[in-house]
mmCIF file of C-alpha atoms and ligand atoms in Angstrom:
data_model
loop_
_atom_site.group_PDB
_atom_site.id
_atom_site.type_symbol
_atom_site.label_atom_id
_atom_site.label_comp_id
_atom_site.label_asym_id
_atom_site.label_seq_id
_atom_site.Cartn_x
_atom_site.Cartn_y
_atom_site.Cartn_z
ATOM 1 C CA UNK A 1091 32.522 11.568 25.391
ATOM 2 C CA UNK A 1092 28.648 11.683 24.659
ATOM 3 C CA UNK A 1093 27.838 11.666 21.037
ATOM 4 C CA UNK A 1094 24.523 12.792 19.205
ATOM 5 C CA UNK A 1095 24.799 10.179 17.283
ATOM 6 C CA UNK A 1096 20.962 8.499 18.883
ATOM 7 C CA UNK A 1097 19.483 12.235 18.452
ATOM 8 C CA UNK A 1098 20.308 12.775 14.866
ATOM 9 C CA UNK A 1099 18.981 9.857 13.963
ATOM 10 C CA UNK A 1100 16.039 10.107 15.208
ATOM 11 C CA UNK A 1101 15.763 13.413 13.035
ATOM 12 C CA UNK A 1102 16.613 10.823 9.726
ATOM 13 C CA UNK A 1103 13.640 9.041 11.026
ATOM 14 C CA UNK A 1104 11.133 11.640 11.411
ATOM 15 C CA UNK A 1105 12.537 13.190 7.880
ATOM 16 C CA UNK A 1106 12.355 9.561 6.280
ATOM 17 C CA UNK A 1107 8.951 9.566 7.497
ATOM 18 C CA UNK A 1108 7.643 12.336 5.012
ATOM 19 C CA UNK A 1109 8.148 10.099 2.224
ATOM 20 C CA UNK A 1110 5.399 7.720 3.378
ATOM 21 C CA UNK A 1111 2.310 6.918 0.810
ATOM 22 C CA UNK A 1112 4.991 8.395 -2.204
ATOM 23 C CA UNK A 1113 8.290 6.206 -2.342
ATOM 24 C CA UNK A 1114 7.444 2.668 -2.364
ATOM 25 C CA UNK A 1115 8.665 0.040 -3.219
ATOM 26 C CA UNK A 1116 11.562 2.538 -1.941
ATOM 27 C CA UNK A 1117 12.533 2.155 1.948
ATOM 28 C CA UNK A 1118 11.603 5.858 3.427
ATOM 29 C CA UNK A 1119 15.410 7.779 3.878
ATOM 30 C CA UNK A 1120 16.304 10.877 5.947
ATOM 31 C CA UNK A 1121 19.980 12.389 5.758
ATOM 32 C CA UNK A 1122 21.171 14.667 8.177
ATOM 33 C CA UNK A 1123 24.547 16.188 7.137
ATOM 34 C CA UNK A 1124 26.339 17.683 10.570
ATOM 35 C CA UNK A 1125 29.429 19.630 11.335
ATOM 36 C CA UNK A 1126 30.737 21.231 14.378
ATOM 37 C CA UNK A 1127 27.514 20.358 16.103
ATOM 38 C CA UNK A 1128 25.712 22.412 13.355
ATOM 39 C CA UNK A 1129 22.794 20.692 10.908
ATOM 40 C CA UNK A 1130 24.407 22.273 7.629
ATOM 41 C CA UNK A 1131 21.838 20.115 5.173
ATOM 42 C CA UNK A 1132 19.059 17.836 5.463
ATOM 43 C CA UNK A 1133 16.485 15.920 3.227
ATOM 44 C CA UNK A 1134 14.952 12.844 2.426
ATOM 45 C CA UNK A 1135 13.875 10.438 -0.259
ATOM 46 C CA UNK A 1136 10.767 12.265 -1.400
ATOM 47 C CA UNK A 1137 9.127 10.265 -4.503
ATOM 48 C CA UNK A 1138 9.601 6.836 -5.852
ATOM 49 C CA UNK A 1139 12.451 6.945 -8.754
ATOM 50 C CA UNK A 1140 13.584 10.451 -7.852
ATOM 51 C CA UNK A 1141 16.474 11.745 -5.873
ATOM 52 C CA UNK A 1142 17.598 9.798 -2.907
ATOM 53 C CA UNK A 1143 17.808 11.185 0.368
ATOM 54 C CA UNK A 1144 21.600 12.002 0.489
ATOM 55 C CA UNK A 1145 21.650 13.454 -2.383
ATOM 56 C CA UNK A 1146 18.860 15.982 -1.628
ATOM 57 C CA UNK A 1147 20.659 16.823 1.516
ATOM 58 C CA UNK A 1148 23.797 17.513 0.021
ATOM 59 C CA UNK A 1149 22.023 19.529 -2.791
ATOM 60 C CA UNK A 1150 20.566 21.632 0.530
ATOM 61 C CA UNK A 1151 24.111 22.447 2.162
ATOM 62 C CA UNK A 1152 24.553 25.991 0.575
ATOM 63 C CA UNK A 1153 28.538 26.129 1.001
ATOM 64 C CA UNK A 1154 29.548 22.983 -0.483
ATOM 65 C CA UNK A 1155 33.062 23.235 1.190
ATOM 66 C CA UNK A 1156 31.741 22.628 4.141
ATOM 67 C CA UNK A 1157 31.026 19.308 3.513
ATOM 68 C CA UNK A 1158 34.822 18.064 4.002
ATOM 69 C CA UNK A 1159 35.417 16.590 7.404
ATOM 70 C CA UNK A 1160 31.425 16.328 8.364
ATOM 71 C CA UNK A 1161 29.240 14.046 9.590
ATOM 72 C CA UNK A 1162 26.350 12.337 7.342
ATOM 73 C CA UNK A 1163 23.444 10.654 9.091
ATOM 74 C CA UNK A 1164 21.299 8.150 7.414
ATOM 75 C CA UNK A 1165 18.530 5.926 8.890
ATOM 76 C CA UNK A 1166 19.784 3.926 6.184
ATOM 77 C CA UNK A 1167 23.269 2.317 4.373
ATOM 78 C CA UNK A 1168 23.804 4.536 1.080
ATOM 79 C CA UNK A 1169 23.166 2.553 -1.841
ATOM 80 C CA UNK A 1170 26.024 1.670 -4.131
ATOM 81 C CA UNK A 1171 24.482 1.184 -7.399
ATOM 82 C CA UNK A 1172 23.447 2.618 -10.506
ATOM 83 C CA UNK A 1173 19.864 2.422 -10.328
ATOM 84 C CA UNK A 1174 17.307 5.028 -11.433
ATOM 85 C CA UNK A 1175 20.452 7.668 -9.951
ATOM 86 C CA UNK A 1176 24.132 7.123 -9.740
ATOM 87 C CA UNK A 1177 25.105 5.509 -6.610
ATOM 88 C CA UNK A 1178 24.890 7.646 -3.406
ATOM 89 C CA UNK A 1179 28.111 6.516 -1.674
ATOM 90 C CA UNK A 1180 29.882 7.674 -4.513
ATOM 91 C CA UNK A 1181 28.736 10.784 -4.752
ATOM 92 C CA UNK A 1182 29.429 11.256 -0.508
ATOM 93 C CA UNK A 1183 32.915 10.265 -1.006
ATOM 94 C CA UNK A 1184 33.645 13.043 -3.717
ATOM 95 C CA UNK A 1185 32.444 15.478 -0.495
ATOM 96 C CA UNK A 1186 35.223 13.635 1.942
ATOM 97 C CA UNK A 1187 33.265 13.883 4.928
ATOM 98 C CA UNK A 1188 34.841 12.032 8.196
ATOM 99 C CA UNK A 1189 32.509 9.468 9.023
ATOM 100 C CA UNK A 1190 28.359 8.654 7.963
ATOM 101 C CA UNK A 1191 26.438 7.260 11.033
ATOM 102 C CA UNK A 1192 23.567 4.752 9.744
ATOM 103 C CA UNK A 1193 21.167 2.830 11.403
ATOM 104 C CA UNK A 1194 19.579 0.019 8.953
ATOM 105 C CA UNK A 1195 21.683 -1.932 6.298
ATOM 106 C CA UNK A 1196 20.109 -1.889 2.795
ATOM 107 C CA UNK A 1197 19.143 -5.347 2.401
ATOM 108 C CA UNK A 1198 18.032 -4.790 -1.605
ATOM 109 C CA UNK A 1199 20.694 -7.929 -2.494
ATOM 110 C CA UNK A 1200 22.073 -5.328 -4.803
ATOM 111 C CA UNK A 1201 23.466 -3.118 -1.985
ATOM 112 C CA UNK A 1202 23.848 -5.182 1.179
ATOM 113 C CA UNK A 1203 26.677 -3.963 2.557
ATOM 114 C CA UNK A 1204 28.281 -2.557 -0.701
ATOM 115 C CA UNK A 1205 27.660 0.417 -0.119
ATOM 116 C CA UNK A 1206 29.491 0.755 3.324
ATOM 117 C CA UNK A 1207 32.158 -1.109 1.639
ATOM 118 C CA UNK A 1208 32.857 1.663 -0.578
ATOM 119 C CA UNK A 1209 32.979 4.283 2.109
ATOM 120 C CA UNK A 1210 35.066 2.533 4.430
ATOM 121 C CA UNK A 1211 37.525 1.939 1.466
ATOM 122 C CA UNK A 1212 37.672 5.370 0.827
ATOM 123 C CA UNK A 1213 39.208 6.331 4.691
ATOM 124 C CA UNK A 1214 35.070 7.279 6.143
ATOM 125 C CA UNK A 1215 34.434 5.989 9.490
ATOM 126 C CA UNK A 1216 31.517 4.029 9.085
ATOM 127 C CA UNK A 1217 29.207 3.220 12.695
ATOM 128 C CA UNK A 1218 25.692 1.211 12.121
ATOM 129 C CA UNK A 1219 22.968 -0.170 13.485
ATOM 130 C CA UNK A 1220 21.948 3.249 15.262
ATOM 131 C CA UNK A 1221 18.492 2.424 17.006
ATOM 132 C CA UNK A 1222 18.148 -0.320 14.827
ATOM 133 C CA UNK A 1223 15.053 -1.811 15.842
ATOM 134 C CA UNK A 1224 13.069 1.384 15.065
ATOM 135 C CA UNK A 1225 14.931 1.737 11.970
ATOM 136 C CA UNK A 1226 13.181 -1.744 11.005
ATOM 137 C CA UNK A 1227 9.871 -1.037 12.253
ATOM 138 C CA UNK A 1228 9.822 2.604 9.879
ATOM 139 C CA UNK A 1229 10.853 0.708 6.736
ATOM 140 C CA UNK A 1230 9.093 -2.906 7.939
ATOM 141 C CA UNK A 1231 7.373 -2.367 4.164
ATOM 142 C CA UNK A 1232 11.080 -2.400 2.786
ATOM 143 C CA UNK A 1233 11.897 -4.906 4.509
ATOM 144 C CA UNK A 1234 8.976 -7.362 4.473
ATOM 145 C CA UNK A 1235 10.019 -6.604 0.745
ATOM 146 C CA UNK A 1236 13.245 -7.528 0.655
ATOM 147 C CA UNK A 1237 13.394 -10.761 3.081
ATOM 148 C CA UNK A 1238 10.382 -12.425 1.784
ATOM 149 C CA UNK A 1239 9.486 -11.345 -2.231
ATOM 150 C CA UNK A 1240 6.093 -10.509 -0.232
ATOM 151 C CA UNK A 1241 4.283 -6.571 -0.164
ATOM 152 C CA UNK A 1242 3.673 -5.794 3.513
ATOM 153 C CA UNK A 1243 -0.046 -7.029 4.347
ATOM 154 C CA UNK A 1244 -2.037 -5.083 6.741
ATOM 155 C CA UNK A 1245 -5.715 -6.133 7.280
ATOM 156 C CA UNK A 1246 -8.234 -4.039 8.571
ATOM 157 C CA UNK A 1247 -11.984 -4.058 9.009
ATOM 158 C CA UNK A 1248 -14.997 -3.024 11.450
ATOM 159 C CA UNK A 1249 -17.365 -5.104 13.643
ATOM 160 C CA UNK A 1250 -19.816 -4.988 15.748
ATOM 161 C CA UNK A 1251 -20.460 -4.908 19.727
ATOM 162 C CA UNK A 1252 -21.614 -8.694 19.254
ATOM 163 C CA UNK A 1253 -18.865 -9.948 16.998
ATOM 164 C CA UNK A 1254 -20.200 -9.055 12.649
ATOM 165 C CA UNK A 1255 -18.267 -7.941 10.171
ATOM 166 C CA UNK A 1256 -21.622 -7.503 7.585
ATOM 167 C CA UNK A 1257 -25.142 -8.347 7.884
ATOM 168 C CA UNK A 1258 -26.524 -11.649 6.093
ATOM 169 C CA UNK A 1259 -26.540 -10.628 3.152
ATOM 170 C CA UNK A 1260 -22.712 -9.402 3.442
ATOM 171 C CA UNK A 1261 -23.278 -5.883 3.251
ATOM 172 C CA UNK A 1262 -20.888 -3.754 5.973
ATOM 173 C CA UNK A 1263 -21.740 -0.431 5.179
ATOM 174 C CA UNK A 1264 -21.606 1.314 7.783
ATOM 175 C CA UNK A 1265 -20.460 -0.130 11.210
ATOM 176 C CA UNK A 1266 -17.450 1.919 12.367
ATOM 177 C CA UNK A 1267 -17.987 5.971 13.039
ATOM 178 C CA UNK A 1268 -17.291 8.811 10.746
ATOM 179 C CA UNK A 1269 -14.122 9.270 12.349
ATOM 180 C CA UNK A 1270 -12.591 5.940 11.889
ATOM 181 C CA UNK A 1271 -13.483 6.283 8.488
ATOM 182 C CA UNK A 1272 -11.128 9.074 7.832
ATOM 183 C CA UNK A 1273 -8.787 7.725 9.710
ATOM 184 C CA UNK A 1274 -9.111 4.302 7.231
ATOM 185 C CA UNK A 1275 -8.596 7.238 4.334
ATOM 186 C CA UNK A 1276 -5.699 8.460 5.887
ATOM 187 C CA UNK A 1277 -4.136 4.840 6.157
ATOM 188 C CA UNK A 1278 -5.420 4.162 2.290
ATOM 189 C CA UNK A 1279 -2.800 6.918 1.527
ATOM 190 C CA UNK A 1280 0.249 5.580 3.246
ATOM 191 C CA UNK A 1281 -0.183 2.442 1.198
ATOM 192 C CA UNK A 1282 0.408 1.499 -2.535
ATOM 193 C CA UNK A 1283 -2.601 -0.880 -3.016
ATOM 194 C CA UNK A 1284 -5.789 -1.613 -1.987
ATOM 195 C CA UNK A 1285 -7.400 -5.089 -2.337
ATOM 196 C CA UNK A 1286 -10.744 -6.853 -1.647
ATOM 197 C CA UNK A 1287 -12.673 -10.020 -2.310
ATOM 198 C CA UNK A 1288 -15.182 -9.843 -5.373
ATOM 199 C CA UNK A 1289 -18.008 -10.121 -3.124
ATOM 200 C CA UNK A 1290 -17.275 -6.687 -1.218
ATOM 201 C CA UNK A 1291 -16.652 -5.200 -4.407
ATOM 202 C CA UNK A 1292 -20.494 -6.263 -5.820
ATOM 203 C CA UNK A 1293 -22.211 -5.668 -2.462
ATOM 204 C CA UNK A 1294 -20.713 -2.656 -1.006
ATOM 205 C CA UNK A 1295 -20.196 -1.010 -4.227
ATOM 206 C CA UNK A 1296 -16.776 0.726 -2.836
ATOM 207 C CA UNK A 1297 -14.958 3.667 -4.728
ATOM 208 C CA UNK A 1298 -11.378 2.571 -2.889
ATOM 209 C CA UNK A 1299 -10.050 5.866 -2.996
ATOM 210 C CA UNK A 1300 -8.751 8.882 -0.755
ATOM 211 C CA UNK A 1301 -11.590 11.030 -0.315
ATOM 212 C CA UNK A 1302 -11.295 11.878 3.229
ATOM 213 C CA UNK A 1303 -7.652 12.376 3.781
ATOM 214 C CA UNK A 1304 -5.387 14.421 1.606
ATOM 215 C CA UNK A 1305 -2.759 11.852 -0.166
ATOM 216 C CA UNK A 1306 -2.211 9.401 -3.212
ATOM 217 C CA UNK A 1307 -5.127 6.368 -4.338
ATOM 218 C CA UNK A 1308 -3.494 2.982 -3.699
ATOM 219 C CA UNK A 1309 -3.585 0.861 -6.703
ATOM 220 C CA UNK A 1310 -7.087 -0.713 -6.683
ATOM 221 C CA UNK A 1311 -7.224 -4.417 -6.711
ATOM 222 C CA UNK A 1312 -9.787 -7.327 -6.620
ATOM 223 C CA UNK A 1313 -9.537 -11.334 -6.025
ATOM 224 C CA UNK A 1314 -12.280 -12.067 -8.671
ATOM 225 C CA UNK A 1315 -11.284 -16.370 -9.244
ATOM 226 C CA UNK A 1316 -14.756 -16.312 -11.462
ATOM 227 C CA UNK A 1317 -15.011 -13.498 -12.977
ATOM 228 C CA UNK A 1318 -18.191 -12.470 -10.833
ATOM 229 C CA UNK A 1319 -17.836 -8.777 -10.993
ATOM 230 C CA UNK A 1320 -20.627 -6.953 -11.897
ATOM 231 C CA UNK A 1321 -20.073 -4.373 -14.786
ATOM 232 C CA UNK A 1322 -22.199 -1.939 -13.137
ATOM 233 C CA UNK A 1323 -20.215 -1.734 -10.318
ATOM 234 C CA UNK A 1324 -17.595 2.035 -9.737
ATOM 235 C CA UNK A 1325 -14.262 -0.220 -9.923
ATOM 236 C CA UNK A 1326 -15.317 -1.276 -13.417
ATOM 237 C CA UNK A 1327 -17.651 2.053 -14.449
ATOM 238 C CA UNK A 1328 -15.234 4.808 -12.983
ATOM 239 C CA UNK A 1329 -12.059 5.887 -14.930
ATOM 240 C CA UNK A 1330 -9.148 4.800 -12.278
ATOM 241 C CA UNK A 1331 -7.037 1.895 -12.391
ATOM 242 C CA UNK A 1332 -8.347 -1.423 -11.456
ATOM 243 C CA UNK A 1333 -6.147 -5.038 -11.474
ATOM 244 C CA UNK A 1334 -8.769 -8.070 -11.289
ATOM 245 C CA UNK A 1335 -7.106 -11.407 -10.587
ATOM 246 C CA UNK A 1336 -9.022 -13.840 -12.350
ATOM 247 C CA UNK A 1337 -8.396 -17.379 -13.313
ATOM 248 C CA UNK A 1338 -9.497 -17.300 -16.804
ATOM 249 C CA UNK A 1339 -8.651 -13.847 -18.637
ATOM 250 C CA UNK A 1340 -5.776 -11.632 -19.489
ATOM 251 C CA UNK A 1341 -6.710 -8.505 -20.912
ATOM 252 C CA UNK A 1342 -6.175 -4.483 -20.433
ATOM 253 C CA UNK A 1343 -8.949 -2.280 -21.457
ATOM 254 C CA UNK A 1344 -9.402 1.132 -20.166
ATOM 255 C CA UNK A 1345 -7.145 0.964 -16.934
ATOM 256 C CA UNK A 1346 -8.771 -1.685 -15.886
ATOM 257 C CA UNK A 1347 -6.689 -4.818 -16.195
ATOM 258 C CA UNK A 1348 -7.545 -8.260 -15.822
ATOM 259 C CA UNK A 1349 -4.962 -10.357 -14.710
ATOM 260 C CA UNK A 1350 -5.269 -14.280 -15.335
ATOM 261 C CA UNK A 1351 -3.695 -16.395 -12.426
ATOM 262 C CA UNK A 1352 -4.360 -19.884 -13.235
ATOM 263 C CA UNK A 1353 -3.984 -21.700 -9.713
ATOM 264 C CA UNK A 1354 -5.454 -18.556 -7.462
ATOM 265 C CA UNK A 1355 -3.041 -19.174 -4.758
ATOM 266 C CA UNK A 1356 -2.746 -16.290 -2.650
ATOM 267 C CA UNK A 1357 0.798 -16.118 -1.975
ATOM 268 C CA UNK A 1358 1.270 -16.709 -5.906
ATOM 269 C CA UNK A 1359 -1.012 -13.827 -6.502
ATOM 270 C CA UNK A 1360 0.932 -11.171 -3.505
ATOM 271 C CA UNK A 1361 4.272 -11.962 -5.595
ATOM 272 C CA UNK A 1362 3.414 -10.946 -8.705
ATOM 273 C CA UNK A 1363 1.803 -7.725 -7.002
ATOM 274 C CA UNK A 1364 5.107 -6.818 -5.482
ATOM 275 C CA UNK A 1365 6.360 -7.625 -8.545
ATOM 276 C CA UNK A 1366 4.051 -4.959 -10.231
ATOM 277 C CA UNK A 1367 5.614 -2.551 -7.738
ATOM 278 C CA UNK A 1368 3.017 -2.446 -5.009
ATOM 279 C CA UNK A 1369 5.065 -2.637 -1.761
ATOM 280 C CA UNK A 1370 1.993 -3.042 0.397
ATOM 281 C CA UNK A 1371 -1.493 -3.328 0.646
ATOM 282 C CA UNK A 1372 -4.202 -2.644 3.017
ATOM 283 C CA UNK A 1373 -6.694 -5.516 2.701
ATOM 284 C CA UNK A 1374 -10.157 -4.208 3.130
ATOM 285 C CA UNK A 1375 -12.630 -7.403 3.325
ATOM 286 C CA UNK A 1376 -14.695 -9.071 3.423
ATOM 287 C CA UNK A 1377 -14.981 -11.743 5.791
ATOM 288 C CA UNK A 1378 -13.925 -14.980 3.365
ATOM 289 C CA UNK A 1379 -11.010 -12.875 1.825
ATOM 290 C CA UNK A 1380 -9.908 -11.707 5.418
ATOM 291 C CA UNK A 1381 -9.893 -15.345 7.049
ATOM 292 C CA UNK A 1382 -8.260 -16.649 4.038
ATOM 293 C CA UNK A 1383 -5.153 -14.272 4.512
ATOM 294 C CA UNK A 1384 -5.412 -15.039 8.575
ATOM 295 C CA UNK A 1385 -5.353 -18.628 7.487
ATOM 296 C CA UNK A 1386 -2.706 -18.800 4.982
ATOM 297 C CA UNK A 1387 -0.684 -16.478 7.316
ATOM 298 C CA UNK A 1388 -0.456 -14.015 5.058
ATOM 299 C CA UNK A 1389 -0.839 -10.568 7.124
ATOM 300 C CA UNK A 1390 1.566 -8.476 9.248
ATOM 301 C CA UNK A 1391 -0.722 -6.199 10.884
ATOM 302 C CA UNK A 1392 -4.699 -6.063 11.450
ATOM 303 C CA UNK A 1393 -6.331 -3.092 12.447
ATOM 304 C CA UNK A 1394 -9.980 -3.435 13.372
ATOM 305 C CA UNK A 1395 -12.495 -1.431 14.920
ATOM 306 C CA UNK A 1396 -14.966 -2.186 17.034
ATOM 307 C CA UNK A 1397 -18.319 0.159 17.006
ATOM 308 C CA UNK A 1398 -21.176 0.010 19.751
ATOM 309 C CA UNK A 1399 -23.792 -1.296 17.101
ATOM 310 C CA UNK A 1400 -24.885 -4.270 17.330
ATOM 311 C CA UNK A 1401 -26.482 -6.837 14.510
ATOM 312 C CA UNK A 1402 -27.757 -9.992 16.726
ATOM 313 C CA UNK A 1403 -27.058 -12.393 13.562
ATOM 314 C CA UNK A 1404 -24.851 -11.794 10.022
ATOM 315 C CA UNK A 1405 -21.310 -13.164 8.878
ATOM 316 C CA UNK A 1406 -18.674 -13.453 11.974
ATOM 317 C CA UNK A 1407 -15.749 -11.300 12.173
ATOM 318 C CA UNK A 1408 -12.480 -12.711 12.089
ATOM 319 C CA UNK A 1409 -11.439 -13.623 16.049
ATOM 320 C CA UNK A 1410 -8.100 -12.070 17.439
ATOM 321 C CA UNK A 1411 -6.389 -11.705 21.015
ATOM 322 C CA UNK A 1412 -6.068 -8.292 22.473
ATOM 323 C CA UNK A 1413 -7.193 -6.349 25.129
ATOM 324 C CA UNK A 1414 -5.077 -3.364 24.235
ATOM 325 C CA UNK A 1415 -6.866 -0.473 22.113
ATOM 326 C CA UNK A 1416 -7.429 3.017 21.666
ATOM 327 C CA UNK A 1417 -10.772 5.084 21.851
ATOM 328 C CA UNK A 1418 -11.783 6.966 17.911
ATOM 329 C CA UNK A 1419 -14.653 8.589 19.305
ATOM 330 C CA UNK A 1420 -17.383 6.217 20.662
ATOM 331 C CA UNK A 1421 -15.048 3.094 18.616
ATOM 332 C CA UNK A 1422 -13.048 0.852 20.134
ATOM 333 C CA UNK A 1423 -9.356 0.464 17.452
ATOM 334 C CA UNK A 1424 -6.790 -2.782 17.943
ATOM 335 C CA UNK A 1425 -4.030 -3.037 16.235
ATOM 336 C CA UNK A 1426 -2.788 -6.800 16.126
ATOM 337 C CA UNK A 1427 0.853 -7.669 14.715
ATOM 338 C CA UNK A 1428 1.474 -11.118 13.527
ATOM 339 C CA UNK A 1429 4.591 -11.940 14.664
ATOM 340 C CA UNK A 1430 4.545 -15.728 13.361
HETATM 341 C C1 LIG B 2910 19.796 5.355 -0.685
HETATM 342 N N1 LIG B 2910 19.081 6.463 -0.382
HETATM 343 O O1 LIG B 2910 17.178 7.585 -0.265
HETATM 344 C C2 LIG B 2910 17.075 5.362 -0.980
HETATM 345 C C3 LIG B 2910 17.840 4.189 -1.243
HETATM 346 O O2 LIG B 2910 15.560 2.593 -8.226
HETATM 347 P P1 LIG B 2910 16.516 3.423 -7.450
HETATM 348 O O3 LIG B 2910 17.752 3.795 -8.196
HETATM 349 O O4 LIG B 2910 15.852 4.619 -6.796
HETATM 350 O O5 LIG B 2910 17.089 2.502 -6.256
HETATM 351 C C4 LIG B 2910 16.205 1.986 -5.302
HETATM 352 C C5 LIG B 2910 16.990 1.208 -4.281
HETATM 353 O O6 LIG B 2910 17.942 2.079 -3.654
HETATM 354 C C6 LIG B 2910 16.146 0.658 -3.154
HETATM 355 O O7 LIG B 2910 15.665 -0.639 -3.416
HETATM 356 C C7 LIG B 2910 17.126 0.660 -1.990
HETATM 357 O O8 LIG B 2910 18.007 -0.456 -2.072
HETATM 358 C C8 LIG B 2910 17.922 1.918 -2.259
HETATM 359 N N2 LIG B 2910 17.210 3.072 -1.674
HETATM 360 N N3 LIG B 2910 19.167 4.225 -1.062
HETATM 361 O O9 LIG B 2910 21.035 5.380 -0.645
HETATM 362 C C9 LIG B 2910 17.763 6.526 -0.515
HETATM 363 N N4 LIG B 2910 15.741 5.411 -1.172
HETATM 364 ZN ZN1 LIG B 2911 21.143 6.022 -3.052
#
């Protein structure tokens, strides 16, 4: 007999998806509750530290008794422990429903598997890995999280027809259209940080924000080994939240916190920012900070645009291998995935 089971997932993925830019380090979740062939309740994991995604669906099934007997769908395995809520199998096996469909295990080491454990010891029919590889690829943040102690890296920066990144004197303002520019907004506010190298800080003068794009500011972050930046610059002058990784200071004034990190190795430095909380990060230049993550292997995905300006001399963009991209107006957008 054909099941839904591949449909109704899908509909935990696109829910799951609505929690992007607000639940990390969270994985995105989408619960589908089913019975008869009916959708009775649905929801998902909507902000970091709040409700989980089954138990906003069951909280959106009006006649409770009709949760006996039906079918849960999850893109993910329901967590079985007492976190910031009480564990979420528990509170499905109170309902007795017949079986829960899930496509990704939880691989938090405190879950892994617990949680379908507790289900299966309770008499629910448990089937995983439901479209699986998608499931991966919607939570890859979660994941990259949970497999490596590492936020999910994705680089991204502009260049010219001939190959820049800035000019000589490392300014980059502005090479890409006004249209990729909101779109760069829009991807600032799926993400929980933002981080550049002191010398785009100093020279471009960025604001790192969501101006363009409705959403949350990532967390703003700079790799400042020296202490070179410039008082007079908006990270340090406005009033939003800045971390500065530093060699030499630790000190919080103001929301703007200066982080001392003695050996200013990058991978040392992306732990203790996953540590902080910040699942991911959208690295936004310049050149030297770029190549160094390319170098130490440190990225998962690169998005770059390409305008139709040219500069004839200045600082070289990084070099990558595509021929694949799509059109943002009169800009040319790759998207590269380091699959190393
Ligand atoms: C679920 N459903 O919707 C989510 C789950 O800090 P807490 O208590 O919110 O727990 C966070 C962990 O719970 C997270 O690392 C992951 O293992 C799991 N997330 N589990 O059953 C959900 N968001
Ligand atoms: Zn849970």
């Amino acid at each position: 007999m054909k099941d839904n089971h591949k449909k109704y997932i899908e509909r935990t993925f696109y829910l799951a998806n609505k929690g992007l830019g607000n639940v990390s380090p969270n994985p995105m979740v989408g619960c589908v509750i089913v019975k008869a062939g009916k959708i009775i309740g649905e929801s998902y994991h909507k902000e970091y530290g709040k409700e989980h995604a089954e138990i906003n669906a069951i909280n959106s099934v009006v006649d409770k008794s009709q949760l006996k007997g039906s079918s849960f769908y999850i893109n993910l395995e329901p967590c079985s422990h007492h976190g910031k809520t009480p564990p979420c199998s528990d509170e499905i096996i109170k309902h007795k429903p017949k079986e829960v469909i899930i496509s990704n295990l939880d691989q938090n080491p405190i879950v892994n598997g617990r949680g379908i454990k507790k289900l299966k010891n309770n008499g629910i029919s448990v089937k995983e890995n439901i479209l699986k590889e998608k499931g991966l690829i919607i939570n890859k943040r979660f994941f990259k999280n949970q497999i490596t102690g590492l936020p999910y890296i994705i680089l991204k920066w502009a260049e010219t027809e001939d190959g820049f990144i800035a000019r000589k004197d490392g300014s980059s303002k502005w090479i890409s259209n006004e249209l990729s520019r909101m779109l760069v907004h829009k991807w600032r506010s799926e993400e929980a940080g933002i981080l550049v190298g002191v010398n785009t800080a100093n020279i471009d003068n960025p604001s790192l924000n969501v101006r363009s794009w409705k959403g949350r500011d990532p967390v703003r972050i700079v790799l400042d080994p020296n202490q070179k930046l410039k008082s007079k610059t908006k990270l340090l002058k406005d009033k939003g939240a800045v971390l500065i990784y530093n060699k030499e200071k630790n000190k919080k004034t103001n929301n703007k916190n200066f982080i001392q990190n003695k050996s200013f190795e990058l991978q040392h430095i992306l732990r203790d920012i996953l540590e902080k909380g910040i699942g991911s990060l959208i690295v936004e230049g310049g050149a030297k900070t770029l190549n160094n993550f390319i170098k130490e292997g440190l990225w998962d995905e690169a998005r770059v645009f390409v305008s139709n300006k040219t500069f004839k001399e200045g600082i070289k963009a990084p070099k990558f291998d595509t021929d694949q991209y799509e059109k943002i107006g009169d800009n040319k957008l790759y998207t590269i995935f380091n699959h190393a």
